[in-house]
């Protein structure tokens, strides 16, 4: 079997998935169709439809695009079957019903941005950084009935450097994901549809304790100043630049403003005598008390304003020390 003989259907939606689709098409693999999310309403009145990044790329390459609202829709499943795919490749898409993932004769594999069984779930990059991991990676695995639990085909590690934020790891895993997807397809071709894979329950999780990666919501992103300096630093970089960690500035008189925090630096200056969330302005620096040490805010954004460095922020907010940064009310 050659790469031209293997009929592939690709499924994905965001920019992260485009890198793999690009690698497949430019590599001469036979992608016969692309499945992505329906166009998303955008704009003030939600009256403009925005196609996904995957759709835009697929159309630029003249590939057929399917956009089902419901994956179990009989009409969609019938249309999908007409492409007679041998294999389906999934990157950053939605959960598939068995009628879809079991359809190709060689199955369906997913590219996941973590070293499974670690960080199963929707936000593996964010949670790996939030938890202070030094190593993550990408995994290809065959889909089955449960989310991110199928038999593992291949894995490739990626180092999370100490100053990396989500954007850095995202870009690295996006490229690594495309590479491992092609290697996985090549393995399937070499084996004429058969490839060795390993059940996840037989594997020892990287770094011991098994972590999950649930979807991140707005309230997930609120900073807890009662935690230690290093934990908060990891939390901020694990959400930067998107969706962004945030807190509230409170002047004690009922006036509050949302403050997004994009970059911070841990210090070794102890702040045991200050309540968590206390603000100190010192020589153009903005420091916040945590459970152990002062944390320096480097890049922030007040609601309704532009993102800026702390020195610029302080130039326009001279009474900042009359405020404190609050935690979520219990």
GROMACS .gro file of C-alpha atoms in nm:
model
  330
    1UNK     CA    1   0.000   0.000   0.000
    2UNK     CA    2   0.119   0.353  -0.078
    3UNK     CA    3   0.020   0.690   0.067
    4UNK     CA    4  -0.181   0.755  -0.250
    5UNK     CA    5  -0.379   0.433  -0.198
    6UNK     CA    6  -0.479   0.508   0.162
    7UNK     CA    7  -0.799   0.711   0.167
    8UNK     CA    8  -0.794   0.950   0.465
    9UNK     CA    9  -1.068   1.164   0.615
   10UNK     CA   10  -0.934   1.441   0.837
   11UNK     CA   11  -1.132   1.585   1.132
   12UNK     CA   12  -1.039   1.903   1.318
   13UNK     CA   13  -1.134   2.264   1.381
   14UNK     CA   14  -0.875   2.511   1.521
   15UNK     CA   15  -0.537   2.634   1.402
   16UNK     CA   16  -0.370   2.355   1.601
   17UNK     CA   17  -0.527   2.102   1.362
   18UNK     CA   18  -0.433   2.292   1.045
   19UNK     CA   19  -0.064   2.208   1.090
   20UNK     CA   20  -0.140   1.835   1.064
   21UNK     CA   21  -0.378   1.876   0.769
   22UNK     CA   22  -0.114   2.087   0.594
   23UNK     CA   23   0.151   1.819   0.655
   24UNK     CA   24  -0.076   1.549   0.513
   25UNK     CA   25  -0.174   1.741   0.200
   26UNK     CA   26   0.176   1.874   0.129
   27UNK     CA   27   0.320   1.530   0.199
   28UNK     CA   28   0.117   1.375  -0.081
   29UNK     CA   29  -0.121   1.173   0.136
   30UNK     CA   30  -0.466   1.106  -0.005
   31UNK     CA   31  -0.700   1.323   0.203
   32UNK     CA   32  -1.040   1.266   0.042
   33UNK     CA   33  -1.251   1.490   0.270
   34UNK     CA   34  -1.237   1.712   0.578
   35UNK     CA   35  -1.487   1.726   0.867
   36UNK     CA   36  -1.502   2.038   1.083
   37UNK     CA   37  -1.739   2.236   1.305
   38UNK     CA   38  -2.020   2.445   1.152
   39UNK     CA   39  -1.936   2.810   1.086
   40UNK     CA   40  -1.951   3.013   1.407
   41UNK     CA   41  -2.160   3.332   1.441
   42UNK     CA   42  -1.939   3.630   1.527
   43UNK     CA   43  -1.973   4.006   1.550
   44UNK     CA   44  -2.176   4.236   1.769
   45UNK     CA   45  -2.507   4.105   1.642
   46UNK     CA   46  -2.387   3.750   1.573
   47UNK     CA   47  -2.487   3.800   1.211
   48UNK     CA   48  -2.157   3.706   1.047
   49UNK     CA   49  -2.052   3.343   1.006
   50UNK     CA   50  -1.684   3.267   1.063
   51UNK     CA   51  -1.549   2.940   0.914
   52UNK     CA   52  -1.303   2.738   1.120
   53UNK     CA   53  -0.930   2.756   1.049
   54UNK     CA   54  -0.945   2.398   0.920
   55UNK     CA   55  -1.229   2.480   0.680
   56UNK     CA   56  -1.044   2.780   0.543
   57UNK     CA   57  -0.735   2.573   0.475
   58UNK     CA   58  -0.930   2.280   0.329
   59UNK     CA   59  -1.114   2.505   0.085
   60UNK     CA   60  -0.786   2.665  -0.023
   61UNK     CA   61  -0.671   2.315  -0.122
   62UNK     CA   62  -0.997   2.224  -0.296
   63UNK     CA   63  -1.088   1.955  -0.042
   64UNK     CA   64  -1.453   1.860   0.021
   65UNK     CA   65  -1.571   1.992   0.361
   66UNK     CA   66  -1.842   1.838   0.579
   67UNK     CA   67  -1.986   2.038   0.871
   68UNK     CA   68  -2.237   1.830   1.066
   69UNK     CA   69  -2.432   1.990   1.349
   70UNK     CA   70  -2.484   1.647   1.505
   71UNK     CA   71  -2.231   1.370   1.455
   72UNK     CA   72  -2.505   1.106   1.487
   73UNK     CA   73  -2.714   1.260   1.208
   74UNK     CA   74  -2.799   0.970   0.971
   75UNK     CA   75  -2.761   1.196   0.668
   76UNK     CA   76  -2.407   1.292   0.775
   77UNK     CA   77  -2.308   0.932   0.848
   78UNK     CA   78  -2.440   0.828   0.508
   79UNK     CA   79  -2.245   1.107   0.337
   80UNK     CA   80  -1.929   1.017   0.531
   81UNK     CA   81  -1.959   0.653   0.428
   82UNK     CA   82  -1.967   0.750   0.060
   83UNK     CA   83  -1.603   0.859   0.081
   84UNK     CA   84  -1.502   0.500   0.165
   85UNK     CA   85  -1.217   0.610   0.388
   86UNK     CA   86  -0.959   0.357   0.504
   87UNK     CA   87  -0.851   0.574   0.795
   88UNK     CA   88  -0.968   0.881   0.988
   89UNK     CA   89  -0.726   1.124   1.151
   90UNK     CA   90  -0.861   1.347   1.429
   91UNK     CA   91  -0.690   1.654   1.575
   92UNK     CA   92  -0.860   1.893   1.822
   93UNK     CA   93  -1.216   1.796   1.734
   94UNK     CA   94  -1.524   1.681   1.922
   95UNK     CA   95  -1.623   1.345   2.067
   96UNK     CA   96  -1.723   1.098   1.795
   97UNK     CA   97  -1.996   0.834   1.814
   98UNK     CA   98  -1.900   0.474   1.746
   99UNK     CA   99  -2.084   0.484   1.412
  100UNK     CA  100  -1.823   0.739   1.300
  101UNK     CA  101  -1.496   0.629   1.462
  102UNK     CA  102  -1.551   0.261   1.380
  103UNK     CA  103  -1.641   0.326   1.016
  104UNK     CA  104  -1.297   0.307   0.841
  105UNK     CA  105  -1.147  -0.038   0.800
  106UNK     CA  106  -0.822   0.074   0.968
  107UNK     CA  107  -0.998   0.271   1.241
  108UNK     CA  108  -0.966   0.629   1.361
  109UNK     CA  109  -0.671   0.774   1.547
  110UNK     CA  110  -0.646   1.097   1.743
  111UNK     CA  111  -0.350   1.329   1.804
  112UNK     CA  112  -0.361   1.437   2.170
  113UNK     CA  113  -0.143   1.717   2.312
  114UNK     CA  114  -0.014   1.524   2.615
  115UNK     CA  115   0.162   1.204   2.708
  116UNK     CA  116  -0.138   0.984   2.775
  117UNK     CA  117  -0.264   0.854   3.010
  118UNK     CA  118  -0.160   1.188   3.163
  119UNK     CA  119  -0.388   1.485   3.099
  120UNK     CA  120  -0.690   1.328   2.939
  121UNK     CA  121  -0.941   1.598   2.857
  122UNK     CA  122  -1.005   1.921   2.671
  123UNK     CA  123  -0.721   2.145   2.798
  124UNK     CA  124  -0.404   1.934   2.836
  125UNK     CA  125  -0.158   2.212   2.750
  126UNK     CA  126  -0.300   2.455   3.004
  127UNK     CA  127  -0.314   2.207   3.290
  128UNK     CA  128   0.035   2.069   3.231
  129UNK     CA  129   0.180   2.419   3.273
  130UNK     CA  130  -0.050   2.510   3.564
  131UNK     CA  131   0.070   2.198   3.747
  132UNK     CA  132   0.433   2.292   3.690
  133UNK     CA  133   0.519   2.001   3.461
  134UNK     CA  134   0.863   2.003   3.298
  135UNK     CA  135   0.768   1.751   3.032
  136UNK     CA  136   0.468   1.696   2.810
  137UNK     CA  137   0.432   1.573   2.452
  138UNK     CA  138   0.198   1.431   2.192
  139UNK     CA  139   0.027   1.094   2.163
  140UNK     CA  140  -0.150   0.915   1.882
  141UNK     CA  141  -0.411   0.661   1.988
  142UNK     CA  142  -0.705   0.473   1.841
  143UNK     CA  143  -1.044   0.606   1.943
  144UNK     CA  144  -1.278   0.390   2.146
  145UNK     CA  145  -1.591   0.440   2.357
  146UNK     CA  146  -1.437   0.664   2.626
  147UNK     CA  147  -1.258   0.998   2.594
  148UNK     CA  148  -0.879   0.974   2.545
  149UNK     CA  149  -0.856   0.615   2.667
  150UNK     CA  150  -0.783   0.421   2.347
  151UNK     CA  151  -0.480   0.208   2.263
  152UNK     CA  152  -0.164   0.415   2.220
  153UNK     CA  153   0.025   0.396   1.892
  154UNK     CA  154   0.308   0.648   1.933
  155UNK     CA  155   0.433   0.920   2.170
  156UNK     CA  156   0.687   1.201   2.139
  157UNK     CA  157   0.802   1.413   2.436
  158UNK     CA  158   0.833   1.792   2.455
  159UNK     CA  159   1.022   1.992   2.719
  160UNK     CA  160   0.832   2.270   2.896
  161UNK     CA  161   1.099   2.528   2.971
  162UNK     CA  162   1.064   2.737   3.285
  163UNK     CA  163   0.968   3.056   3.100
  164UNK     CA  164   0.725   2.893   2.855
  165UNK     CA  165   0.361   3.000   2.853
  166UNK     CA  166   0.069   2.831   2.675
  167UNK     CA  167   0.156   2.997   2.344
  168UNK     CA  168   0.508   2.850   2.344
  169UNK     CA  169   0.395   2.497   2.428
  170UNK     CA  170   0.099   2.520   2.188
  171UNK     CA  171   0.327   2.610   1.897
  172UNK     CA  172   0.574   2.335   1.982
  173UNK     CA  173   0.310   2.065   2.020
  174UNK     CA  174   0.130   2.181   1.705
  175UNK     CA  175   0.443   2.109   1.500
  176UNK     CA  176   0.521   1.790   1.692
  177UNK     CA  177   0.161   1.673   1.648
  178UNK     CA  178   0.188   1.706   1.270
  179UNK     CA  179   0.512   1.509   1.275
  180UNK     CA  180   0.375   1.223   1.485
  181UNK     CA  181   0.055   1.208   1.277
  182UNK     CA  182   0.257   1.145   0.960
  183UNK     CA  183   0.473   0.887   1.135
  184UNK     CA  184   0.159   0.710   1.257
  185UNK     CA  185   0.003   0.708   0.910
  186UNK     CA  186   0.330   0.571   0.770
  187UNK     CA  187   0.326   0.292   1.029
  188UNK     CA  188  -0.026   0.199   0.926
  189UNK     CA  189   0.074   0.198   0.559
  190UNK     CA  190   0.384  -0.013   0.627
  191UNK     CA  191   0.175  -0.263   0.820
  192UNK     CA  192  -0.093  -0.272   0.550
  193UNK     CA  193  -0.344  -0.143   0.802
  194UNK     CA  194  -0.203  -0.324   1.103
  195UNK     CA  195   0.002  -0.144   1.367
  196UNK     CA  196   0.115  -0.230   1.719
  197UNK     CA  197  -0.063  -0.039   1.995
  198UNK     CA  198  -0.064  -0.050   2.374
  199UNK     CA  199  -0.356  -0.031   2.618
  200UNK     CA  200  -0.328   0.269   2.849
  201UNK     CA  201  -0.406   0.072   3.163
  202UNK     CA  202  -0.077  -0.112   3.117
  203UNK     CA  203   0.126   0.210   3.116
  204UNK     CA  204   0.282   0.396   3.409
  205UNK     CA  205   0.186   0.763   3.396
  206UNK     CA  206   0.471   1.009   3.336
  207UNK     CA  207   0.557   1.184   3.665
  208UNK     CA  208   0.359   0.931   3.870
  209UNK     CA  209   0.033   1.093   3.978
  210UNK     CA  210  -0.238   1.084   3.713
  211UNK     CA  211  -0.373   1.428   3.622
  212UNK     CA  212  -0.677   1.517   3.415
  213UNK     CA  213  -0.731   1.819   3.188
  214UNK     CA  214  -1.093   1.935   3.216
  215UNK     CA  215  -1.233   2.219   3.009
  216UNK     CA  216  -1.140   2.565   3.134
  217UNK     CA  217  -1.411   2.817   3.214
  218UNK     CA  218  -1.391   3.183   3.316
  219UNK     CA  219  -1.413   3.107   3.687
  220UNK     CA  220  -1.133   2.850   3.650
  221UNK     CA  221  -0.902   3.137   3.555
  222UNK     CA  222  -0.946   3.341   3.873
  223UNK     CA  223  -0.620   3.373   4.068
  224UNK     CA  224  -0.610   3.244   4.425
  225UNK     CA  225  -0.367   3.475   4.605
  226UNK     CA  226  -0.367   3.242   4.907
  227UNK     CA  227  -0.147   3.004   4.710
  228UNK     CA  228   0.230   3.023   4.696
  229UNK     CA  229   0.427   3.247   4.463
  230UNK     CA  230   0.548   2.968   4.233
  231UNK     CA  231   0.204   2.805   4.208
  232UNK     CA  232   0.051   3.137   4.101
  233UNK     CA  233   0.332   3.196   3.849
  234UNK     CA  234   0.259   2.858   3.688
  235UNK     CA  235  -0.113   2.933   3.694
  236UNK     CA  236  -0.062   3.262   3.509
  237UNK     CA  237   0.166   3.121   3.240
  238UNK     CA  238  -0.065   2.821   3.204
  239UNK     CA  239  -0.341   3.060   3.093
  240UNK     CA  240  -0.136   3.314   2.897
  241UNK     CA  241  -0.216   3.464   2.654
  242UNK     CA  242  -0.556   3.295   2.633
  243UNK     CA  243  -0.796   3.273   2.809
  244UNK     CA  244  -0.591   3.473   3.061
  245UNK     CA  245  -0.569   3.458   3.440
  246UNK     CA  246  -0.764   3.732   3.616
  247UNK     CA  247  -0.837   3.888   3.950
  248UNK     CA  248  -1.035   4.180   4.091
  249UNK     CA  249  -0.893   4.507   4.222
  250UNK     CA  250  -1.095   4.629   4.519
  251UNK     CA  251  -1.053   4.971   4.687
  252UNK     CA  252  -1.254   4.865   4.991
  253UNK     CA  253  -1.535   5.106   4.914
  254UNK     CA  254  -1.733   4.891   4.676
  255UNK     CA  255  -1.532   4.982   4.365
  256UNK     CA  256  -1.389   4.682   4.181
  257UNK     CA  257  -1.223   4.635   3.845
  258UNK     CA  258  -1.121   4.317   3.664
  259UNK     CA  259  -0.746   4.287   3.606
  260UNK     CA  260  -0.605   4.029   3.366
  261UNK     CA  261  -0.255   3.904   3.441
  262UNK     CA  262  -0.039   3.772   3.155
  263UNK     CA  263   0.315   3.761   3.291
  264UNK     CA  264   0.461   3.754   3.642
  265UNK     CA  265   0.794   3.691   3.812
  266UNK     CA  266   0.838   3.510   4.141
  267UNK     CA  267   1.060   3.679   4.398
  268UNK     CA  268   1.226   3.556   4.716
  269UNK     CA  269   1.104   3.853   4.920
  270UNK     CA  270   0.891   3.719   5.202
  271UNK     CA  271   0.558   3.885   5.278
  272UNK     CA  272   0.448   3.697   5.590
  273UNK     CA  273   0.317   4.011   5.756
  274UNK     CA  274   0.092   4.110   5.464
  275UNK     CA  275  -0.251   3.966   5.377
  276UNK     CA  276  -0.259   3.778   5.045
  277UNK     CA  277  -0.357   4.014   4.765
  278UNK     CA  278  -0.191   4.322   4.918
  279UNK     CA  279  -0.044   4.549   4.651
  280UNK     CA  280   0.290   4.728   4.685
  281UNK     CA  281   0.428   4.973   4.427
  282UNK     CA  282   0.804   5.004   4.449
  283UNK     CA  283   1.029   5.182   4.198
  284UNK     CA  284   0.804   5.123   3.900
  285UNK     CA  285   0.734   4.763   4.002
  286UNK     CA  286   0.395   4.627   4.110
  287UNK     CA  287   0.421   4.354   4.373
  288UNK     CA  288   0.144   4.138   4.521
  289UNK     CA  289   0.157   3.940   4.844
  290UNK     CA  290   0.094   3.565   4.815
  291UNK     CA  291   0.103   3.288   5.075
  292UNK     CA  292   0.482   3.303   5.095
  293UNK     CA  293   0.657   3.569   4.883
  294UNK     CA  294   0.592   3.886   4.686
  295UNK     CA  295   0.498   3.821   4.322
  296UNK     CA  296   0.591   4.083   4.062
  297UNK     CA  297   0.328   4.162   3.800
  298UNK     CA  298   0.501   4.224   3.466
  299UNK     CA  299   0.223   4.239   3.204
  300UNK     CA  300  -0.137   4.320   3.294
  301UNK     CA  301  -0.460   4.456   3.146
  302UNK     CA  302  -0.726   4.649   3.331
  303UNK     CA  303  -1.081   4.599   3.206
  304UNK     CA  304  -1.146   4.828   2.910
  305UNK     CA  305  -0.776   4.909   2.864
  306UNK     CA  306  -0.488   4.773   2.656
  307UNK     CA  307  -0.239   4.514   2.775
  308UNK     CA  308   0.068   4.690   2.917
  309UNK     CA  309   0.374   4.651   3.137
  310UNK     CA  310   0.338   4.728   3.507
  311UNK     CA  311   0.546   5.047   3.494
  312UNK     CA  312   0.317   5.199   3.231
  313UNK     CA  313   0.013   5.085   3.430
  314UNK     CA  314   0.143   5.251   3.748
  315UNK     CA  315   0.202   5.579   3.566
  316UNK     CA  316  -0.173   5.605   3.516
  317UNK     CA  317  -0.284   5.442   3.843
  318UNK     CA  318  -0.097   5.625   4.116
  319UNK     CA  319  -0.323   5.521   4.407
  320UNK     CA  320  -0.281   5.150   4.334
  321UNK     CA  321  -0.173   5.072   4.692
  322UNK     CA  322  -0.517   5.172   4.816
  323UNK     CA  323  -0.650   4.866   4.636
  324UNK     CA  324  -0.608   4.495   4.706
  325UNK     CA  325  -0.651   4.192   4.482
  326UNK     CA  326  -0.939   3.973   4.593
  327UNK     CA  327  -1.007   3.602   4.586
  328UNK     CA  328  -1.329   3.433   4.487
  329UNK     CA  329  -1.591   3.471   4.760
  330UNK     CA  330  -1.667   3.137   4.920
   0.00000   0.00000   0.00000
